[in-house]
Each structure stands twice: as structure tokens, then as C-alpha cells.
Coordinates of C-alpha atoms and ligand atoms in Angstrom, one line a residue:
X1 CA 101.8 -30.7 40.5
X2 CA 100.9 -33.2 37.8
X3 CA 102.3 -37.0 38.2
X4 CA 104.7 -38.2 35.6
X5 CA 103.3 -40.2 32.7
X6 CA 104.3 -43.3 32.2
X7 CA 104.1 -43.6 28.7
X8 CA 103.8 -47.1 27.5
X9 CA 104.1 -46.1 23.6
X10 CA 107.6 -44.2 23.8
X11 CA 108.5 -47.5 25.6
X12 CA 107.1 -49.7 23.1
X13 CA 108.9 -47.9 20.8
X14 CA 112.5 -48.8 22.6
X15 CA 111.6 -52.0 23.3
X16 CA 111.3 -52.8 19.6
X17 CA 114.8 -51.6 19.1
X18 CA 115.9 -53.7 21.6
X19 CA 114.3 -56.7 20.6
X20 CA 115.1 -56.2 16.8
X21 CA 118.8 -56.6 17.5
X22 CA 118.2 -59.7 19.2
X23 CA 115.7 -61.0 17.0
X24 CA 118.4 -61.0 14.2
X25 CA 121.1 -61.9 15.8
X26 CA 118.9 -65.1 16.8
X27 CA 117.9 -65.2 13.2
X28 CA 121.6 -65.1 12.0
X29 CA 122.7 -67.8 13.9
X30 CA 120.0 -70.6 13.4
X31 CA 118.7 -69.5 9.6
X32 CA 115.3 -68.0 10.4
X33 CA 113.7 -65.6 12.2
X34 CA 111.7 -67.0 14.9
X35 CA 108.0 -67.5 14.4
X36 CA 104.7 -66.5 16.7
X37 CA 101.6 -68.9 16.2
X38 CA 98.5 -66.8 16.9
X39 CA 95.3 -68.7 16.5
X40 CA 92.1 -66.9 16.3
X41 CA 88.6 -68.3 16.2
X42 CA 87.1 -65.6 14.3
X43 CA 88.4 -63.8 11.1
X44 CA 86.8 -60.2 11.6
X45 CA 85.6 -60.1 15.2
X46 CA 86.5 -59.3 18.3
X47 CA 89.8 -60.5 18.7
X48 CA 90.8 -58.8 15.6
X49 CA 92.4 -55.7 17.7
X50 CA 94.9 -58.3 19.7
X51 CA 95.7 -59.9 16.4
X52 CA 96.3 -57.1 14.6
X53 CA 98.6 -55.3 17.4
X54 CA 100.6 -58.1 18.4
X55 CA 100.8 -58.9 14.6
X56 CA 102.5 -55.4 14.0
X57 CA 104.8 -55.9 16.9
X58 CA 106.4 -59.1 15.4
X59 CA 106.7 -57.9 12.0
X60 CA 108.3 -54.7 13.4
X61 CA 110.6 -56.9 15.5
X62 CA 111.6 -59.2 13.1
X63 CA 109.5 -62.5 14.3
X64 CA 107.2 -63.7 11.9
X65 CA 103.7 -63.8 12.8
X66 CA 101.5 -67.2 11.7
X67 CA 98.3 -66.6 12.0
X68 CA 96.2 -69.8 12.4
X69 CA 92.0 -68.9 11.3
X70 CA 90.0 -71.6 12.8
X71 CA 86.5 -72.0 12.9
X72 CA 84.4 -70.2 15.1
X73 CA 82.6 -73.4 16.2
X74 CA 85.9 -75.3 16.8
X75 CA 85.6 -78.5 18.6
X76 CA 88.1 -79.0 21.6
X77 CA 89.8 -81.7 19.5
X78 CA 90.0 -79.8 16.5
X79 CA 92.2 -77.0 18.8
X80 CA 94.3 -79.3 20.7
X81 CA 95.6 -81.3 17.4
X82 CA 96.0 -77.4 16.0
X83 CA 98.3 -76.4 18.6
X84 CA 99.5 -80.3 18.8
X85 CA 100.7 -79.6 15.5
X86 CA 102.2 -76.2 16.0
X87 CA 104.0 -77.9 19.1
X88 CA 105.9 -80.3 17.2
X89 CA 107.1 -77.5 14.5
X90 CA 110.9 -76.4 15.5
X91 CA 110.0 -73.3 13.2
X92 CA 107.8 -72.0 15.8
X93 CA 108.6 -70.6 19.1
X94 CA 105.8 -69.0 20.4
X95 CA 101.9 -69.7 20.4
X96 CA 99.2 -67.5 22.0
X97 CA 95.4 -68.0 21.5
X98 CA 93.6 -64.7 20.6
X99 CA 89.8 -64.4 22.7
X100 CA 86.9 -64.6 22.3
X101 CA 87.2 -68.7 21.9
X102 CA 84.4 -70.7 20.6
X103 CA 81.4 -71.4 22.9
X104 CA 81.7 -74.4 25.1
X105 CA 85.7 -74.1 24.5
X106 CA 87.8 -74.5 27.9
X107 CA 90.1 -71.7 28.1
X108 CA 91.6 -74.3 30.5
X109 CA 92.1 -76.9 28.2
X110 CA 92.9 -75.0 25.4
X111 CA 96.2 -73.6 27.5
X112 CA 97.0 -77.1 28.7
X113 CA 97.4 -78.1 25.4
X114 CA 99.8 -75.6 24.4
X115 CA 104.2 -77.0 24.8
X116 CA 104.8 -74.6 28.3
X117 CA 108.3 -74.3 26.3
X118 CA 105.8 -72.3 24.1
X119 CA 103.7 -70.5 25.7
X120 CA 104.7 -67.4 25.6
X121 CA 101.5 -65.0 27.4
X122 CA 102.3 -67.4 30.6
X123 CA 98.8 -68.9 30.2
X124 CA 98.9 -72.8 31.2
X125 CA 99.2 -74.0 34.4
X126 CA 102.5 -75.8 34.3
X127 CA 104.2 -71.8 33.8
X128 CA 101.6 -70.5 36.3
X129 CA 103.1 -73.0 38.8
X130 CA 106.7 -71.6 38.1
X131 CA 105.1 -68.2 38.7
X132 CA 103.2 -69.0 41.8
X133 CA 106.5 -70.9 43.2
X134 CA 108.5 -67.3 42.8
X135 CA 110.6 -69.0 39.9
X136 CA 108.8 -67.3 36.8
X137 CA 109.2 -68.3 33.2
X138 CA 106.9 -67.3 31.0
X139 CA 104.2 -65.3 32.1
X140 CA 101.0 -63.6 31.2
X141 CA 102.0 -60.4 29.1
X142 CA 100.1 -57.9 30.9
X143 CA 101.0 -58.4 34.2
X144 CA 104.9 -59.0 32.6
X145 CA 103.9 -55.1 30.9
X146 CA 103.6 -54.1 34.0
X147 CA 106.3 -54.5 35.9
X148 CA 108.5 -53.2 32.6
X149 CA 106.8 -50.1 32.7
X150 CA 108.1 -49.8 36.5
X151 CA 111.4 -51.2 35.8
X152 CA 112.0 -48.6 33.0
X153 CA 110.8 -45.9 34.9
X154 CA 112.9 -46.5 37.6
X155 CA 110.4 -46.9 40.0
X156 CA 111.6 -48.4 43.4
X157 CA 109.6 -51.7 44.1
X158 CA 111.3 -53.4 46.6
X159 CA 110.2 -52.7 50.4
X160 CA 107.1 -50.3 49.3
X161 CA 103.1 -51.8 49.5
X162 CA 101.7 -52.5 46.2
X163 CA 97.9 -52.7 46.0
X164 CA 96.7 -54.8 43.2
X165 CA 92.8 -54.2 42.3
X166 CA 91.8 -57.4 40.4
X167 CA 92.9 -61.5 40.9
X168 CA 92.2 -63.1 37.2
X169 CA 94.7 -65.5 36.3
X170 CA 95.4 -62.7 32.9
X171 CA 96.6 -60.0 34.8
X172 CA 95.8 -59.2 38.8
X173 CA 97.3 -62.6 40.1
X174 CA 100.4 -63.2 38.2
X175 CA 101.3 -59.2 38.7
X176 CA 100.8 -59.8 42.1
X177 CA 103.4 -62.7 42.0
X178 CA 106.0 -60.9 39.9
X179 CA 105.3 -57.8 42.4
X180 CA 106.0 -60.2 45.1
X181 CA 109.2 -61.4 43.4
X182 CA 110.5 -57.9 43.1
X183 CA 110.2 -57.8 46.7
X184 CA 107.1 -55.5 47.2
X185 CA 104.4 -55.9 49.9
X186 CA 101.6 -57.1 48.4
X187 CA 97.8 -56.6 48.5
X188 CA 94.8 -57.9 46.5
X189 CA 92.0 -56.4 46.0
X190 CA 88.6 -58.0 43.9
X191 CA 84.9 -57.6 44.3
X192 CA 84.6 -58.9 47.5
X193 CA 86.8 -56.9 49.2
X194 CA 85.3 -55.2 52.3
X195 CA 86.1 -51.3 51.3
X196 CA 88.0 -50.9 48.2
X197 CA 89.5 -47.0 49.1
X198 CA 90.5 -47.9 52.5
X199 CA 93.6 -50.5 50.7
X200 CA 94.1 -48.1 47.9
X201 CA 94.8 -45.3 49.9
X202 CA 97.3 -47.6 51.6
X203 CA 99.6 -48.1 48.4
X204 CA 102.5 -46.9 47.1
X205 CA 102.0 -48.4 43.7
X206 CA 98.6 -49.0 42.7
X207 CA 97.8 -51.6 39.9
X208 CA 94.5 -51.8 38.7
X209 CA 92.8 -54.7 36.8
X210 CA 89.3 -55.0 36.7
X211 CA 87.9 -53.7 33.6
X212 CA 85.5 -51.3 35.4
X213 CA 85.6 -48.0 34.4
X214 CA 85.7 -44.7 36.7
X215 CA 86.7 -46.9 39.5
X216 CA 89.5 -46.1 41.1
X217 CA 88.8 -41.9 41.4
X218 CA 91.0 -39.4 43.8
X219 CA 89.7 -40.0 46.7
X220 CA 91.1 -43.4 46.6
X221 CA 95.2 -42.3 45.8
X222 CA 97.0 -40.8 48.3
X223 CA 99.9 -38.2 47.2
X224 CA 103.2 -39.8 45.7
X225 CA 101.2 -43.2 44.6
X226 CA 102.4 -44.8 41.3
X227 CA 99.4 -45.3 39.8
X228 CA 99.3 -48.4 36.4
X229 CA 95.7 -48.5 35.0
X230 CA 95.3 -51.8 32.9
X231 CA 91.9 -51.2 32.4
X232 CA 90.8 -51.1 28.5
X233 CA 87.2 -49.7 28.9
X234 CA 84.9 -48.8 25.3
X235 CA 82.7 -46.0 26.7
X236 CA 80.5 -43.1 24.7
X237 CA 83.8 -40.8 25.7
X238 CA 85.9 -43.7 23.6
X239 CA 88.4 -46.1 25.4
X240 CA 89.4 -45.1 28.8
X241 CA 90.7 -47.1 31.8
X242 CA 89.5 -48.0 35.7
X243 CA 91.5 -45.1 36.6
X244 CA 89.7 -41.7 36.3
X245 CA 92.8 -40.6 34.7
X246 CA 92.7 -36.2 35.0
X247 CA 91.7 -36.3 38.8
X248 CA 94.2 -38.8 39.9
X249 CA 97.2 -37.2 37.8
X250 CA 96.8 -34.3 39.9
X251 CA 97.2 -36.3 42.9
X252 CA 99.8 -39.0 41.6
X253 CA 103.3 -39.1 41.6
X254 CA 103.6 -41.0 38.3
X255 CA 100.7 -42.3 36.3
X256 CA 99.7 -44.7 32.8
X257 CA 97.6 -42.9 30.1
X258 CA 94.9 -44.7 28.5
X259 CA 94.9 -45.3 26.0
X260 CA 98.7 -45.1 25.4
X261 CA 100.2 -46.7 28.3
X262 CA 100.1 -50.5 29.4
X263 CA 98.7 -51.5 26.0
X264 CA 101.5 -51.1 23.9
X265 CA 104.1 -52.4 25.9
X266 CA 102.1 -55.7 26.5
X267 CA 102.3 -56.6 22.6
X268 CA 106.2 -56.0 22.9
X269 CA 105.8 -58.5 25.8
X270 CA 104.4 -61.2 24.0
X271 CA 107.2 -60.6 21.2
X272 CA 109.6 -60.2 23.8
X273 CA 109.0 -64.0 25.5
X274 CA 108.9 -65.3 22.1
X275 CA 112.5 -64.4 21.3
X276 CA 112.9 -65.7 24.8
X277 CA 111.6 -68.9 23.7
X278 CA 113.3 -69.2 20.6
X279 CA 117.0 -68.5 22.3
X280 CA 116.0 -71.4 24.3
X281 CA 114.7 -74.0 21.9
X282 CA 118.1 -72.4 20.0
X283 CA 120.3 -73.3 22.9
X284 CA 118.8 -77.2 23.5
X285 CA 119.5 -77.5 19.3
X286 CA 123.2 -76.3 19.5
X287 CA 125.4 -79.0 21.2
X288 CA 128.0 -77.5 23.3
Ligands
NDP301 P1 88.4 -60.0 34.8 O1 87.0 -59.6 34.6 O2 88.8 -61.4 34.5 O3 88.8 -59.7 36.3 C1 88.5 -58.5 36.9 C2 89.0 -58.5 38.3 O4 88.6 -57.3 38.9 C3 88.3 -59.6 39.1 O5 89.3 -60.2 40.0 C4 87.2 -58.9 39.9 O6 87.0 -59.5 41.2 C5 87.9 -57.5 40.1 N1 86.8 -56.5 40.3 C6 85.8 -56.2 39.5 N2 85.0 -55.2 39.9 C7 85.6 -54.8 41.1 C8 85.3 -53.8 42.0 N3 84.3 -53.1 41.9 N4 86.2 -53.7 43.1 C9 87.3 -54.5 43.2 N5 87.6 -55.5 42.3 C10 86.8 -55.6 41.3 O7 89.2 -59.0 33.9 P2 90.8 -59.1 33.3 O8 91.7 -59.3 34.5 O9 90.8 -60.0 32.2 O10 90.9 -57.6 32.7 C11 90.8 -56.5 33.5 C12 90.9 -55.3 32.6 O11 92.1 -55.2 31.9 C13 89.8 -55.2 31.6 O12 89.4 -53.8 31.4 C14 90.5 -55.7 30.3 O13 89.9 -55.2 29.1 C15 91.9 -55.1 30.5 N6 92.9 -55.8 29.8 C16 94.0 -55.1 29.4 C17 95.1 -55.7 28.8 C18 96.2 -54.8 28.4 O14 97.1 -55.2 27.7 N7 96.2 -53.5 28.9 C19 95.1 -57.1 28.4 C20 94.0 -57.8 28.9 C21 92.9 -57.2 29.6 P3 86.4 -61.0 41.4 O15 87.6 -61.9 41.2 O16 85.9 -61.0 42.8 O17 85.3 -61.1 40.4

């Protein structure tokens, strides 16, 4: 029997119905739609892709998408008066920096910088700290993208043993923590760990971050696992996943496509936390 398919785009899809309504109810009440700073260090490169989707996701929302060019040899200074500047503006409640940053940039600093009331992919430390002390706020919007695509699904996460494969501070770590939140045992896996399959075999939900293609095959899912592949690979076969995605749908009890599956529903994420910051900033503004 094939495993389910947990497709991210039919949810992206809802999502943005969703997050329409409150987007304009928001705008309604305070006079403008909310606003998403992304700032880019390079006009045609590499992070054109994130810029572009999560572009598309605000438009089709309803926020409005500001997106700041700098230059692609940007000093430190130069980026920390930016988003000093784009901290102070009540017109925006959101700010996310779009990768690959200049050379010699902290990614560090650069999220320090950012208001936490604003960060809305989860990555500075003060909103890490909420995370790690089981109190999340914002979060990073992959890890957030996964534990919608479980929610919506339906799939039970309290009780079973999650197995996360990957512990970057972007995705393997804070899904960990939110996994833990939601009640889940939880194991992480990374490069060091002694045999990969043997823990993998183990779970009953199998997250997998590492950006290595091919990795996780069948051999390494046992039947009934709920398998979510964040793994956005280029290859000569085109973009594919860590997941060897035909063999293990066979074995799977439910499983994310990729292309097609966490993706998507990470963009909404980013949108989503942004209308999340902007009731906020809405709420401290309106005196009750
Ligand atoms: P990183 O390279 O920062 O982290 C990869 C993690 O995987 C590390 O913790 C590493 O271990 C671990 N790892 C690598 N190789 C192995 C292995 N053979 N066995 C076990 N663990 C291993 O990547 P990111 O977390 O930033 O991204 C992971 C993937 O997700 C990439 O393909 C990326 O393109 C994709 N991605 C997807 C997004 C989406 O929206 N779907 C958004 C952002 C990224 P160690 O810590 O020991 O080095």
C-alpha cells in the first residue's frame, strides 16, 4: 500500500484563505495592510527563489512585501542601521533576511539586530530562548511548516517517538523543540551520530533536515512511519529531497513530496507569523 501524501501545496493553498481573512480584517481595523521587510543582498542571485516565493505568498495574502536591495558587499553597520531603521517603522511588522549574506557578514549579528517583536522566521536568539524554554513565539518557518503539515493532517504527535535527522538552528533544532512541545519523544540525529538507520527505524515520525540527498532510503523506515522530507536538493534528476521519495512511499504510512510538500507551506509560515506580529504591535497600539 502507498503512504498518504502529505501535500504541502493543497495546504498552502488553504492556508492563504485563511490568512487572507485575517490579514483584512487586521487591515480594516488599523488602516493598512501589514507589511513584510525582506532584505536581500543580491538582486538576481541565489536568494532570488526565497524572495520571490515568500513575495508571492504576501501579495496573495494581503501583506505587503518591502523588499530592501542592499549591496552585496554590505558592511555589518550598513545592515544593522537597515534593519535599525525598519525596526523603528510601525508600518512594518515583519523582517526576514533572505541568504546568501555578504561575506564576512555574521548571520549572528545580523539576527540580533533584528526587534524579536519582528522577527518573524524565529531567527535571533532572544525568540530561540522562548523556543528552547518550551514557551515559543516566533520561530524558524520551516521547522513551524512542519509541525502544520502534521497538525493538518491529523497526525497524532503526542506520546509517539519522533526522530529528527539534522540540529541547525534553521530547521532540525527548533522542530525538535516544537516536536517536544507537542508532547512527542524526541530524537536527534546529525553527522556524528553513531548509526543513522538504527534511530530511524525507531520512529514514528521521521523529520529529515540535512540537505543530503538519497539519504534516508527504505531500509531506514519502518512500516506506518510518518515520514517529512525538508530536504531541497538540485540534482541532474532536478530538485529532490533527503528522502528517496518512491521507495519509502511504499513503505510509509504518510509521506511529503518533493518538491510540493514542506516548501510551500513554509512561505505561508513566514506570512503567517507576520500577521501574528502585526495583531500584536496592533493590540499594544489600541488602548483598552
Ligand atoms: P545544515 O547544513 O545547516 O544542517 C544539516 C544538518 O544535517 C546538520 O545538523 C548535519 O549534522 C546533519 N547531517 C548532514 N549529513 C548528515 C548525515 N549523513 N547523517 C546525519 N545527519 C547529517 O542544513 P539546513 O538545516 O539549513 O537545511 C537542511 C536541508 O533543508 C537543506 O536541503 C536545505 O536546502 C533545506 N531547506 C529547506 C527549507 C524548506 O522550506 N523546505 C528551508 C531551508 C532549508 P552536523 O550538525 O553534525 O553537521
Amino acid at each position: 500500500m502507498s503512504a498518504e501524501l502529505l501535500d504541502g501545496k493543497t495546504l498552502a493553498g488553504q492556508l492563504r484563505e485563511e490568512l487572507a481573512v485575517r490579514a483584512s480584517e487586521l487591515a480594516a481595523r488599523v488602516g493598512a495592510a501589514p507589511r513584510l521587510a525582506i532584505i536581500r543582498f543580491d538582486a538576481e542571485g541565489p536568494s532570488a527563489v526565497y524572495v520571490r516565493s515568500v513575495t508571492r505568498a504576501a501579495e496573495r495574502v494581503g501583506v505587503e512585501p518591502v523588499v530592501v536591495t542592499m549591496q552585496a558587499d554590505a558592511a555589518q553597520v550598513a545592515v544593522a542601521e537597515q534593519i535599525e531603521g525598519l525596526n523603528r517603522d510601525p508600518s512594518v511588522a515583519g523582517i526576514v533576511i533572505a541568504e546568501p549574506l555578504p561575506v564576512g557578514l555574521s548571520k549572528t549579528e545580523v539576527a540580533v539586530s533584528i526587534d524579536p517583536a519582528k522577527d518573524v522566521d524565529g531567527s535571533g536568539p532572544m525568540n530561540a530562548g522562548w523556543l528552547a524554554r518550551g514557551e515559543p513565539r516566533l520561530v524558524p518557518a520551516t521547522a513551524l511548516s512542519v509541525m502544520t503539515i502534521l497538525r493538518r493532517h491529523d497526525i497524532q504527535i503526542a506520546g509517539r517517538l519522533a526522530v529528527v535527522v539534522g540540529r541547525s538552528p534553521v530547521i532540525g533544532r527548533p522542530a525538535a523543540q516544537l516536536l517536544i512541545g507537542a508532547d512527542a519523544t524526541v530524537v536527534v540525529c546529525h553527522s556524528r551520530t553513531r548509526d543513522l538507520g538504527v534511530e530511524t527505524r525507531r520512529a514514528e515520525i521521521l523529520v529529515v533536515a540535512a540537505g543530503r540527498p538519497g539519504l534516508i532510503g527504505p531500509d531506514m523506515v519502518s512500516p506506518g512511519c510518518v515520514v517529512v522530507d525538508c530536504g531541497i536538493n538540485t540534482t541532474a534528476a532536478g530538485v529532490v529531497g533527503d528522502v528517496s521519495f518512491e521507495a519509502v512511499r511504499a513503505i510509509a504510512a504518510a509521506i511529503t513530496p518533493v518538491p510540493g510538500g514542506v516548501g510551500p507551506v513554509t512561505s505561508m509560515m513566514v506570512v503567517s507569523q507576520t500577521i501574528d506580529a502585526a495583531e500584536r504591535l496592533a493590540a499594544l497600539e489600541t488602548p483598552s
